[in-house]
Coordinates of C-alpha atoms and ligand atoms in Angstrom, one line a residue:
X1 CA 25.7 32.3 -0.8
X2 CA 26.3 30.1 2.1
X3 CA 28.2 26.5 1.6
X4 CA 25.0 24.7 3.0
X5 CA 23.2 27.0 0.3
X6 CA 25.6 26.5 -2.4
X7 CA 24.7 22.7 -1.5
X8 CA 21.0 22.8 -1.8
X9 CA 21.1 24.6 -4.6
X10 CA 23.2 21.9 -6.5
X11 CA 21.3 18.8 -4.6
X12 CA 17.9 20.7 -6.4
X13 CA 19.6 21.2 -9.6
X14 CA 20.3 17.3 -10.1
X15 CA 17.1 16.5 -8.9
X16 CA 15.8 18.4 -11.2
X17 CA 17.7 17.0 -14.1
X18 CA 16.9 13.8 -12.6
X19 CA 13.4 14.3 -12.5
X20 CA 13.4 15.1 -16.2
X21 CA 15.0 11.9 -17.2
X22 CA 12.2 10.0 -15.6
X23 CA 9.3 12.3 -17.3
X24 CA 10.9 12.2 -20.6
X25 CA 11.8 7.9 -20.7
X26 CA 8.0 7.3 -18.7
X27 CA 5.6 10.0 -20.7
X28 CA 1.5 9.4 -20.1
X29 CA 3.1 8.0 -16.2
X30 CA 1.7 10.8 -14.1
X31 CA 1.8 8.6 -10.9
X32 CA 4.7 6.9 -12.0
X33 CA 6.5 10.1 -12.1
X34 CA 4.7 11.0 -8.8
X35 CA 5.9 8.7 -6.8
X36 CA 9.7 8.7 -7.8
X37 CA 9.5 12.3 -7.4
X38 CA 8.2 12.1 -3.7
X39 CA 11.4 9.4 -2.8
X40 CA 14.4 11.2 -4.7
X41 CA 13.0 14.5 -3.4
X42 CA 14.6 12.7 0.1
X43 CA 17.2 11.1 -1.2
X44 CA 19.3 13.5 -3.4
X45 CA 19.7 15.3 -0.1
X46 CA 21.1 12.5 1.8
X47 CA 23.7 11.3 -1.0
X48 CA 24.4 14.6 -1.7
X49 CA 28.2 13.9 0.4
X50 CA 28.2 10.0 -1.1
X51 CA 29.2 9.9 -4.1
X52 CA 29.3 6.5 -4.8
X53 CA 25.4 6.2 -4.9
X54 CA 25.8 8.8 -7.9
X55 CA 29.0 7.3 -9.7
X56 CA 26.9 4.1 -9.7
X57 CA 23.6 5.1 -11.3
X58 CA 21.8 3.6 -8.1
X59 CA 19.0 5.9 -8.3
X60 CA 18.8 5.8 -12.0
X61 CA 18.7 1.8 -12.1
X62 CA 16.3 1.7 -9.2
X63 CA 13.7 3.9 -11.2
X64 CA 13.5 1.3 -13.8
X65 CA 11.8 -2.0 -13.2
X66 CA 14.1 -5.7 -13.9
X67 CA 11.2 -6.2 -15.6
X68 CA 7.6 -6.1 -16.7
X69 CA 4.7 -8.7 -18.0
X70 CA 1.9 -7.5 -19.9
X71 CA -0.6 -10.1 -21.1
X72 CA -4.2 -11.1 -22.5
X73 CA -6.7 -12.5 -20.1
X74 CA -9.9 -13.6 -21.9
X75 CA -12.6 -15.3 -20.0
X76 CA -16.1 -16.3 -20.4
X77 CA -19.4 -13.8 -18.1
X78 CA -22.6 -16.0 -17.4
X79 CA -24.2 -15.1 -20.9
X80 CA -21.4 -16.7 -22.5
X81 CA -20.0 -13.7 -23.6
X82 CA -16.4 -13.4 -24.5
X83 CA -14.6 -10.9 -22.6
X84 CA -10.9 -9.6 -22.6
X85 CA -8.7 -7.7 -20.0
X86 CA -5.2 -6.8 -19.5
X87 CA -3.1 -8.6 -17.0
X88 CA 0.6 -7.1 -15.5
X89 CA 3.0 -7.9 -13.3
X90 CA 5.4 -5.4 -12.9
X91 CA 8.8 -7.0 -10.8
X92 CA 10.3 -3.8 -9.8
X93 CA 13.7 -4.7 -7.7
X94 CA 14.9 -7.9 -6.3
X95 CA 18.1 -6.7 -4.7
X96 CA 17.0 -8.0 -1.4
X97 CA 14.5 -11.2 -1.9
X98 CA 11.9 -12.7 -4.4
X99 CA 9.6 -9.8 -5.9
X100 CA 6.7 -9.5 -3.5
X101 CA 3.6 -7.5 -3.8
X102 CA -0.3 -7.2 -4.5
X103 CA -2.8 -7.9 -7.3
X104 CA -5.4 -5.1 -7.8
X105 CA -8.3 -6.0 -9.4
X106 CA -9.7 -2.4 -10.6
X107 CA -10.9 -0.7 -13.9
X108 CA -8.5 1.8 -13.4
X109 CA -5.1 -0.2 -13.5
X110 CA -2.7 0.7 -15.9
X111 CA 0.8 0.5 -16.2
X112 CA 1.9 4.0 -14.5
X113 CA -0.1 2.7 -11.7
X114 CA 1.3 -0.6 -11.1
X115 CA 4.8 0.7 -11.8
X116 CA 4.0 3.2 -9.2
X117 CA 2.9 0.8 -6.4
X118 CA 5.5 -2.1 -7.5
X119 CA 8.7 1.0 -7.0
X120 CA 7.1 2.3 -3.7
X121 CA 7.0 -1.5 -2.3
X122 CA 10.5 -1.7 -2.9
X123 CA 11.1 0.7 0.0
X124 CA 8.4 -0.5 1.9
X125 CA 9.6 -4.3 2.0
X126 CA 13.0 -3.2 2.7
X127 CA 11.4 -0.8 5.9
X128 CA 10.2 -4.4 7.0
X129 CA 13.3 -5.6 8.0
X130 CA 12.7 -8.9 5.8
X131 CA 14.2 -9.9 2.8
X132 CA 11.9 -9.1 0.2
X133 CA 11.8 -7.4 -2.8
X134 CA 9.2 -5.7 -4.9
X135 CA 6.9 -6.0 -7.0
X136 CA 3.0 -5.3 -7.9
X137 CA 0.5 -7.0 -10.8
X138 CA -2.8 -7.0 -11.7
X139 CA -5.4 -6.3 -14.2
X140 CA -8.2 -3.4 -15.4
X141 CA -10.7 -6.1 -14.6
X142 CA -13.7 -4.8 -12.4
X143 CA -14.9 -7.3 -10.1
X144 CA -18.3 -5.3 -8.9
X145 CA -21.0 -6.8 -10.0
X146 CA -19.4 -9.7 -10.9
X147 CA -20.7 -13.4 -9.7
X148 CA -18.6 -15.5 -7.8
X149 CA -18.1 -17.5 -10.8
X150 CA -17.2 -15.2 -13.7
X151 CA -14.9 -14.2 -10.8
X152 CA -13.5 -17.4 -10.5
X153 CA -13.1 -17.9 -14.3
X154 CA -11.2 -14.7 -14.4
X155 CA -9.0 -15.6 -11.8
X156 CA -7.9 -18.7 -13.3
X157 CA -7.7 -17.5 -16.7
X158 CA -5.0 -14.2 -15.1
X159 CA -3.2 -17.4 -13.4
X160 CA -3.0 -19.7 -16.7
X161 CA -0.4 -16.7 -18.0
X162 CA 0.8 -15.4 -14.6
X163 CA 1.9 -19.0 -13.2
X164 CA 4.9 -18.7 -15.2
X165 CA 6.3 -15.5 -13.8
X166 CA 6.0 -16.2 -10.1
X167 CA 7.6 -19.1 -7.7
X168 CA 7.6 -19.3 -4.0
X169 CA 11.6 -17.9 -4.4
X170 CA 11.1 -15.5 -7.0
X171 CA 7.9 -13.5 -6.8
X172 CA 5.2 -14.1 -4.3
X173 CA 2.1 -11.9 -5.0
X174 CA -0.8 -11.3 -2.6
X175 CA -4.2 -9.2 -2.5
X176 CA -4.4 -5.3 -3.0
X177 CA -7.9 -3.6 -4.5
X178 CA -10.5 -5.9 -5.1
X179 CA -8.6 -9.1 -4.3
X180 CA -9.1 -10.4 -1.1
X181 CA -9.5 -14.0 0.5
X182 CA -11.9 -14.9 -2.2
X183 CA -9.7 -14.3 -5.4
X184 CA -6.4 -15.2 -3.7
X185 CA -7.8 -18.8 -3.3
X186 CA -9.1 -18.9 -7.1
X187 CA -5.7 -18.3 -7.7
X188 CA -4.2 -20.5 -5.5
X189 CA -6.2 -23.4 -7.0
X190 CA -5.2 -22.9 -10.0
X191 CA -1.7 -22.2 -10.0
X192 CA -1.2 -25.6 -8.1
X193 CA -3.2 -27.3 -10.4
X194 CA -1.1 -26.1 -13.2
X195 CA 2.1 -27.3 -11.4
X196 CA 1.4 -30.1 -9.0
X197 CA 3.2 -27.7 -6.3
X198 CA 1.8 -26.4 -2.9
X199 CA 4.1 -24.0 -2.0
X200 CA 4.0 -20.5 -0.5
X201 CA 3.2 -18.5 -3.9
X202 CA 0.9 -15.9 -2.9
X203 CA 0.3 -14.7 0.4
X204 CA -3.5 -13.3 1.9
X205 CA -4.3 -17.4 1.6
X206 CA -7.4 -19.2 3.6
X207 CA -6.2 -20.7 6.5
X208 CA -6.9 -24.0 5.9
X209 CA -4.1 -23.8 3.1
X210 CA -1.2 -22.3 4.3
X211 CA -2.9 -18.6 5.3
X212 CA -1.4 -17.0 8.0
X213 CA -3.1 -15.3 11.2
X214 CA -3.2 -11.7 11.4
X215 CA -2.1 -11.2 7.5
X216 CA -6.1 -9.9 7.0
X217 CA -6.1 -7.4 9.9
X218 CA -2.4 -6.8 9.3
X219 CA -2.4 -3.6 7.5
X220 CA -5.2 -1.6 9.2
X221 CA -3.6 -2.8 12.4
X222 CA -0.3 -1.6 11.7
X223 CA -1.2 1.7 10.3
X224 CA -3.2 2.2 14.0
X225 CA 0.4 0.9 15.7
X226 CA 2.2 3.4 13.5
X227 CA -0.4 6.3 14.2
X228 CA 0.0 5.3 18.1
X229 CA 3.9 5.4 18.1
X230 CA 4.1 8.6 15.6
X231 CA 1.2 10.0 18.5
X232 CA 3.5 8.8 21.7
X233 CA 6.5 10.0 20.0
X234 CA 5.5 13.5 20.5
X235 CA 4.5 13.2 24.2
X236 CA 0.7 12.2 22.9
X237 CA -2.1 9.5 22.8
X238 CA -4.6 7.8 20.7
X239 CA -6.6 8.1 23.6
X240 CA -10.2 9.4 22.7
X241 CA -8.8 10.7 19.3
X242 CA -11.5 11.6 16.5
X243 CA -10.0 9.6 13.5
X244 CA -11.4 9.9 10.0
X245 CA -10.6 7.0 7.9
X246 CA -11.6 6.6 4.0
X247 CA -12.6 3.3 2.2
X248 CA -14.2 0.3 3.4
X249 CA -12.3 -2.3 2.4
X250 CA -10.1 -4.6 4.3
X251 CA -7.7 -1.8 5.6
X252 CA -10.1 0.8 6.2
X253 CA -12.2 -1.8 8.4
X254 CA -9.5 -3.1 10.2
X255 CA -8.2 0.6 10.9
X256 CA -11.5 1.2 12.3
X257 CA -11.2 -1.7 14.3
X258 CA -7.8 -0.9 15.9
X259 CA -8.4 2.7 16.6
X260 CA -11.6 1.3 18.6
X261 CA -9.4 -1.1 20.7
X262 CA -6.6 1.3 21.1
X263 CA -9.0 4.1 22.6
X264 CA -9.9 6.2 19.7
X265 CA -13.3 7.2 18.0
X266 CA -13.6 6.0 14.3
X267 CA -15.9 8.5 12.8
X268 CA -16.2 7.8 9.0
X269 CA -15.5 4.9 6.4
X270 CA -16.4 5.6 2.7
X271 CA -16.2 3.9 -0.6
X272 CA -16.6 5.3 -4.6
X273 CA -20.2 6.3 -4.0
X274 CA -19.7 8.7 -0.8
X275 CA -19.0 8.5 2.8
X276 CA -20.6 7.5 6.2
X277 CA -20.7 9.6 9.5
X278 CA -21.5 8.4 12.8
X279 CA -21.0 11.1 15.4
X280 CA -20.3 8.6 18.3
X281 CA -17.9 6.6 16.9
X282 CA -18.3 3.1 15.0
X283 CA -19.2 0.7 17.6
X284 CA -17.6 -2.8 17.1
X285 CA -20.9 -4.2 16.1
X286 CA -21.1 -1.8 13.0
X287 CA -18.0 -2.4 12.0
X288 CA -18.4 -6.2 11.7
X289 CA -21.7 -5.0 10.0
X290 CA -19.7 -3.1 7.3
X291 CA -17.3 -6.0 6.7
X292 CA -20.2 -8.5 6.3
X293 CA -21.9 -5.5 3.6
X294 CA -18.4 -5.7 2.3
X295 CA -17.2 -9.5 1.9
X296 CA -20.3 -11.0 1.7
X297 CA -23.6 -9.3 0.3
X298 CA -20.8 -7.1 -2.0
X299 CA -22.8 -4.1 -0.8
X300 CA -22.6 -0.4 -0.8
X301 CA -21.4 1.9 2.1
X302 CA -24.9 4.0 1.6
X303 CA -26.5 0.9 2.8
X304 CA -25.0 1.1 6.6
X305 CA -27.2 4.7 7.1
X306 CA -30.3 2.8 6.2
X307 CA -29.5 0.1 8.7
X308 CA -28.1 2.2 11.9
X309 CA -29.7 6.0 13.2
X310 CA -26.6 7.0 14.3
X311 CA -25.1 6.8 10.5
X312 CA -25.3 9.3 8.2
X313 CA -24.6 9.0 4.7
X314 CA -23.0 12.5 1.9
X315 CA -23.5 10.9 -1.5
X316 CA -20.4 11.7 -3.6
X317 CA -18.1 13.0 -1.3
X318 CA -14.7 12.2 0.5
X319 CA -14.4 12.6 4.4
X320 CA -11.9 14.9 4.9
X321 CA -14.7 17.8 5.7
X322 CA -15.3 15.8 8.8
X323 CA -13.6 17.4 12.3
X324 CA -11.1 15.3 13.5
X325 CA -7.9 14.5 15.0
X326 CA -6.5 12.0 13.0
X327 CA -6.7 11.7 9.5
X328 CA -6.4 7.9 8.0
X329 CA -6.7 7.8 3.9
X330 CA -7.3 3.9 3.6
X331 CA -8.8 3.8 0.1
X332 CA -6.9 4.3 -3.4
X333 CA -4.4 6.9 -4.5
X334 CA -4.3 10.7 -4.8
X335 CA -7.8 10.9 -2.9
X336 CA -6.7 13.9 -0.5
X337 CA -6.3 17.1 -3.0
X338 CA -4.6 20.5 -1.3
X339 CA -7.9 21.8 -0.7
X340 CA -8.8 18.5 1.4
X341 CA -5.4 19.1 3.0
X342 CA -6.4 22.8 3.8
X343 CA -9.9 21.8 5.1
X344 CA -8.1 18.9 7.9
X345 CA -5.6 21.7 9.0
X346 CA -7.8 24.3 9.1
X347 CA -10.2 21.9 11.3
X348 CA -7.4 21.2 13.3
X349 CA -5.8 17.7 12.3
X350 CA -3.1 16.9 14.6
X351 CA -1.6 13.5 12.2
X352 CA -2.3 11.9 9.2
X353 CA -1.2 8.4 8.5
X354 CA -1.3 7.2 4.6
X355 CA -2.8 3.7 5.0
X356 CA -3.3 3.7 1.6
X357 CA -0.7 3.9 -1.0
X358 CA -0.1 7.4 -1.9
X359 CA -3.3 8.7 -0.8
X360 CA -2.0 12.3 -1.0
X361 CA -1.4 14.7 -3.3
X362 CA 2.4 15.6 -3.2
X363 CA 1.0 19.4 -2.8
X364 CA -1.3 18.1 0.6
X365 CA 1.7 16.2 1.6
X366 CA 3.3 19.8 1.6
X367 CA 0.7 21.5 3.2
X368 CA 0.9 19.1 6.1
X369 CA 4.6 19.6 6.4
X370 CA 4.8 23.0 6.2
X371 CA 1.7 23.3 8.7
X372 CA 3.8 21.3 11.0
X373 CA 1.3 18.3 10.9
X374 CA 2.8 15.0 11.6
X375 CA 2.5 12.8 8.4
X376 CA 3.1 9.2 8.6
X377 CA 4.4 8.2 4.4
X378 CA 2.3 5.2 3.1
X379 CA 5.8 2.9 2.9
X380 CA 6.2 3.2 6.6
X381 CA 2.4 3.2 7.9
X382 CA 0.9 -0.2 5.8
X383 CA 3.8 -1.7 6.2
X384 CA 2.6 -4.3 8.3
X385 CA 0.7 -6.1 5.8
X386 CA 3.5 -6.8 3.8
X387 CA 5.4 -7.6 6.9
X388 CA 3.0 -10.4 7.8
X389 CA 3.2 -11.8 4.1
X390 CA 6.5 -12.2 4.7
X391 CA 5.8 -14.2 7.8
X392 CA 3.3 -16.1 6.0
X393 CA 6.2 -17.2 3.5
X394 CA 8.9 -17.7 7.1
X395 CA 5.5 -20.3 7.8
X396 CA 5.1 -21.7 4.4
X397 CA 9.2 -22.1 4.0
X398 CA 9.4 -24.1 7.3
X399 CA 5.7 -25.5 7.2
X400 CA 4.9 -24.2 10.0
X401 CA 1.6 -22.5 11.6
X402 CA 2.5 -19.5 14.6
X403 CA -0.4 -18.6 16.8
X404 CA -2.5 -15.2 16.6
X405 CA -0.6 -13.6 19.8
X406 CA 2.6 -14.6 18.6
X407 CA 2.1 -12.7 15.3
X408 CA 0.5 -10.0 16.9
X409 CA 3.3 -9.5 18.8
X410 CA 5.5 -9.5 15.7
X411 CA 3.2 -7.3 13.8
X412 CA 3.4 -4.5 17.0
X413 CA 7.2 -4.6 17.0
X414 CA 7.7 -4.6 13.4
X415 CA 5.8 -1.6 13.4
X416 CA 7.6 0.2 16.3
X417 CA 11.0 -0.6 14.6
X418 CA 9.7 1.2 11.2
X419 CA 8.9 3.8 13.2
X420 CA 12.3 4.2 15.2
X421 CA 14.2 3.6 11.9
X422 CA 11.9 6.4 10.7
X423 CA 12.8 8.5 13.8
X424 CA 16.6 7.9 12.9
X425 CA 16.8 9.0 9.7
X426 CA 14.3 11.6 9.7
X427 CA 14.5 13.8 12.8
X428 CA 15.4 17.5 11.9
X429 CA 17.6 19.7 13.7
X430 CA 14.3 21.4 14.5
X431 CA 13.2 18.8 16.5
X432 CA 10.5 17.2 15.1
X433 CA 10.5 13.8 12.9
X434 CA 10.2 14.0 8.9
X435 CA 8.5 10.6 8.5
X436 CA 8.4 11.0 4.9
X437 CA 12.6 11.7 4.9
X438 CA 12.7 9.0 7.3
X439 CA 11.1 6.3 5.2
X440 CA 12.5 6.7 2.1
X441 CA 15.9 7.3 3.3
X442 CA 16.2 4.1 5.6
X443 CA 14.3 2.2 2.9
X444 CA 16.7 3.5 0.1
X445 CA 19.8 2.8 2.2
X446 CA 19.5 -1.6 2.1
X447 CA 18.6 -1.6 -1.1
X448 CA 20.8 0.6 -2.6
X449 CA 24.2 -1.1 -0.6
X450 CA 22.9 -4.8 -1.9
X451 CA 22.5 -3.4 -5.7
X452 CA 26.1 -1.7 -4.9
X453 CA 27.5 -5.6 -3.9
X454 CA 26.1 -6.9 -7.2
X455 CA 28.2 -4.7 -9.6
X456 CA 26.1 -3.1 -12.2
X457 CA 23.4 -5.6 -13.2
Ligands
NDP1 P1 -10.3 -3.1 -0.9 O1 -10.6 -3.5 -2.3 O2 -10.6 -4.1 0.2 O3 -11.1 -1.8 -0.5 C1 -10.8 -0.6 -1.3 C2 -11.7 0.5 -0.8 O4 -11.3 1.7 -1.3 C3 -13.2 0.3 -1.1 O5 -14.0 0.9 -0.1 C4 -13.3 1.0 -2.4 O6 -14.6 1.5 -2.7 C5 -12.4 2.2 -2.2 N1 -11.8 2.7 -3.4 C6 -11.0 2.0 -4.3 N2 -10.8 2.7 -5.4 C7 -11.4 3.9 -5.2 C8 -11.5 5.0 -6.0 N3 -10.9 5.1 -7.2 N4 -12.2 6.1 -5.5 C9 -12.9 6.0 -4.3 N5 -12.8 4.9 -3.5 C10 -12.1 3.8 -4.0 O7 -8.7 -2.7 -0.9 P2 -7.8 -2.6 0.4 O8 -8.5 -2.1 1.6 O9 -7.0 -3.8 0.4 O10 -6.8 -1.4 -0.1 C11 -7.0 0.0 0.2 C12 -5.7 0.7 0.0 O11 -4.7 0.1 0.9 C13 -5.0 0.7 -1.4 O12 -4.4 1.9 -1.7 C14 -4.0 -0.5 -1.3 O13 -3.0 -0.4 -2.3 C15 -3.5 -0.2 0.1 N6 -2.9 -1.4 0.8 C16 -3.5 -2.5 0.9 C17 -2.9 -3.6 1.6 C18 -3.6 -4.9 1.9 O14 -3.0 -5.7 2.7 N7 -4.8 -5.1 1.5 C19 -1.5 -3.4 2.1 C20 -0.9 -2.1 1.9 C21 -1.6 -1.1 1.3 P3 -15.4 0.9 -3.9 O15 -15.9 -0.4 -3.4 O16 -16.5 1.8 -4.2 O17 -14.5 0.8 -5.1
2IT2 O1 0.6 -2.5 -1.0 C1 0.8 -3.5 -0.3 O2 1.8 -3.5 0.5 C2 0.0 -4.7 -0.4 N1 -1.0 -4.6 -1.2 C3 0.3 -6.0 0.3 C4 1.4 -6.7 -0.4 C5 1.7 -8.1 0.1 O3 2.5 -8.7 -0.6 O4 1.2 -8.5 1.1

């Protein structure tokens, strides 16, 4: 056996070991265990010749959250029924700033979820280049069909417990599924009527109170500036690109958006009940339609066939069957399976960019690499809407508003230097750039040097 053998076969073994350590201290945590598997799968390799990552439990400690809140939320529908839901927050690692993360509102939301999205923002924060730490929250609360009031009630009541927990320097939350601009100001009301403070506690707020420009379009915009660079990187364009995108929400609409102004052809948005096809590309005007179905009327994506020829609408199904060049999975996790990943190569999909979190499969994300298709990791490509929280709290700090060019601006180069840090720790002797290694391993590296300064807390 060869030393650089020898080597990988030892790196595999303690990843392996490690690995079962996590399973067996987080059973019923399949994307928990998921996501930790698809960091250290990078990092064991890099430490492998630094052993004072190892001697000091980094990765170990880091795969356990400083802490987690679990609470009742009872609140009151329109009949006057009494109802009850589970709230979280879930502060992950503040080794580099105040816990800072998303709410998601969804039925689904359990505690292997959130402690899945609140580790993976760890590395994403610290990819922004701002201090931040991480952290995610939320509760199984479903706000479909809900009206604006029993939204508002439930809002308040999550806040009455939550207020306690969170501070403008200790844990700053924002919107992820199902909270948007409505629910963050609910929120927002509340918590400062509960403590007499206006201060820069959540981020995703109205602009009238403290909201920053650009934080709505930031992470469908940055995923497209991510896509472009990962595209221009190898010699390429987003020029006239096919790009399939998934959900409908605020990322997937603001993808659509960007990919429009950057020269590309959206071709499909979707949500829980199917997809939508238009041939020629989403025109501008449709796209605003969709956000107004969205934000406003609370409507379903089936709806924007009925309204426009050139849509078509495949009840039940995801969009990866769809033709294309670029591949954007902007709706929830795990939603492209190996066979959807087999389906995109085998039609010829030059890059797929994770707007979501963990969109993929870990055996699609394999596919893709082995097939030699560029893969942009979730912590690197919707990074920008984080980033532009954290300018949101720079504004709040120093009560200060920055104009929509200005952030713009910021948003574009923040993006180009995750990419570049991506390109520096992730390009192979092969030649071309593991984004995935990339990510995690310039990610990892911050974090893990501040919790080596602390000593072992
Ligand atoms: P929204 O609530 O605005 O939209 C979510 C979209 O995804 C909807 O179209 C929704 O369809 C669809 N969706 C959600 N869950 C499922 C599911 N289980 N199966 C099928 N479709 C589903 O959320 P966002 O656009 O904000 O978030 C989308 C993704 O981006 C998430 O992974 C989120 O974590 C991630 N993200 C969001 C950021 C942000 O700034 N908002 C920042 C970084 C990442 P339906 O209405 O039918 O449920
Ligand atoms: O997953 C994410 O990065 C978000 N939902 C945004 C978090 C934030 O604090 O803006």
């Amino acid at each position: 056996m060869s030393k650089s053998h020898a080597t990988d076969a030892k790196t595999n073994e303690y990843l392996e070991r490690y690995m079962e350590g996590v399973e067996h201290r987080n059973p019923g945590e399949p994307e928990f265990q998921q996501a930790v598997f698809e960091v250290a799968a990078s990092i064991f390799p890099y430490i492998a010749d630094k052993p004072k990552y190892h001697e000091n439990q980094i990765l170990e400690r880091m795969a356990e959250p400083e802490r987690v809140m679990y609470f009742r939320v009872p609140w009151t529908d329109d009949e006057g029924n009494v109802r009850t839901n589970r709230g979280f927050r879930v502060q992950f690692n503040s080794a580099i700033g105040p816990y800072k993360g998303g709410l998601r509102f969804h039925p689904s939301v359990n505690l292997s979820i959130l402690k899945f999205l609140g580790y993976e923002q760890t590395f994403k924060n610290s990819l922004t280049g701002l201090p931040m730490g991480g952290g995610k929250g939320g509760a199984n609360f479903n706000p479909k069909g809900k009206s604006d009031n029993e939204v508002m009630r439930f809002c308040q009541s999550f806040m009455t417990e939550l207020y306690r927990h969170i501070g403008e320097d200790t844990d700053v939350p924002a919107g992820d599924i199902g909270v948007g601009g409505r629910e963050i100001g609910y929120m927002f009301g509340q918590y400062k009527r509960i403590t007499n403070r206006f201060v820069g506690v959540l981020t995703g707020k109205g602009l009238e109170f403290g909201g920053s420009k650009m934080r709505t379009e930031a992470t469908g915009y940055g995923a497209m500036f991510f896509l472009r660079n990962m595209l221009e990187h190898a010699g390429d364009s987003l020029e006239g690109k096919r790009v399939s995108i998934s959900g409908s929400g605020n990322v997937a609409t603001h993808a659509a958006e960007k990919t429009l102004q950057l020269g590309g052809k959206p071709l499909t948005l979707s949500d829980s009940g199917g997809f939508v096809h238009c041939a020629d590309g989403f025109t501008q005007e449709q796209i605003d339609w969709v956000k107004e179905l969205k934000n406003v009327r609370r409507g379903r994506i089936s709806e924007a066939a009925a309204e426009f020829n050139n849509i078509e609408f495949h009840e039940g199904k995801r969009p990866w069957g769809v033709e294309v060049d670029c591949a954007l999975p902007s709706a929830t996790q795990n939603e492209v399976n190996s066979d959807d990943a087999a389906t995109l190569i085998k039609n010829g999909v030059k890059a797929v960019a994770e707007a979501a979190n963990m969109p993929c499969e870990q055996a699609a994300v394999d596919a893709f690499t082995e097939a030699n298709v560029m893969f942009g990791p979730a912590k690197a490509v919707n990074a920008g809407g984080v980033g532009v929280s954290g300018l949101e709290m720079s504004q709040n700090s120093a009560r200060i508003a920055w104009d929509e060019d200005h952030l713009r601006s910021l948003l574009e180069g923040m993006m180009k230097d995750i990419h570049d840090s991506c390109v520096e720790y992730g390009t192979q002797e092969s030649g071309p750039v593991n984004y995935l290694a990339g990510a995690n391993i310039a990610g990892f590296v911050k974090v893990a040097d501040a919790m080596l300064s602390y000593g072992h807390v």
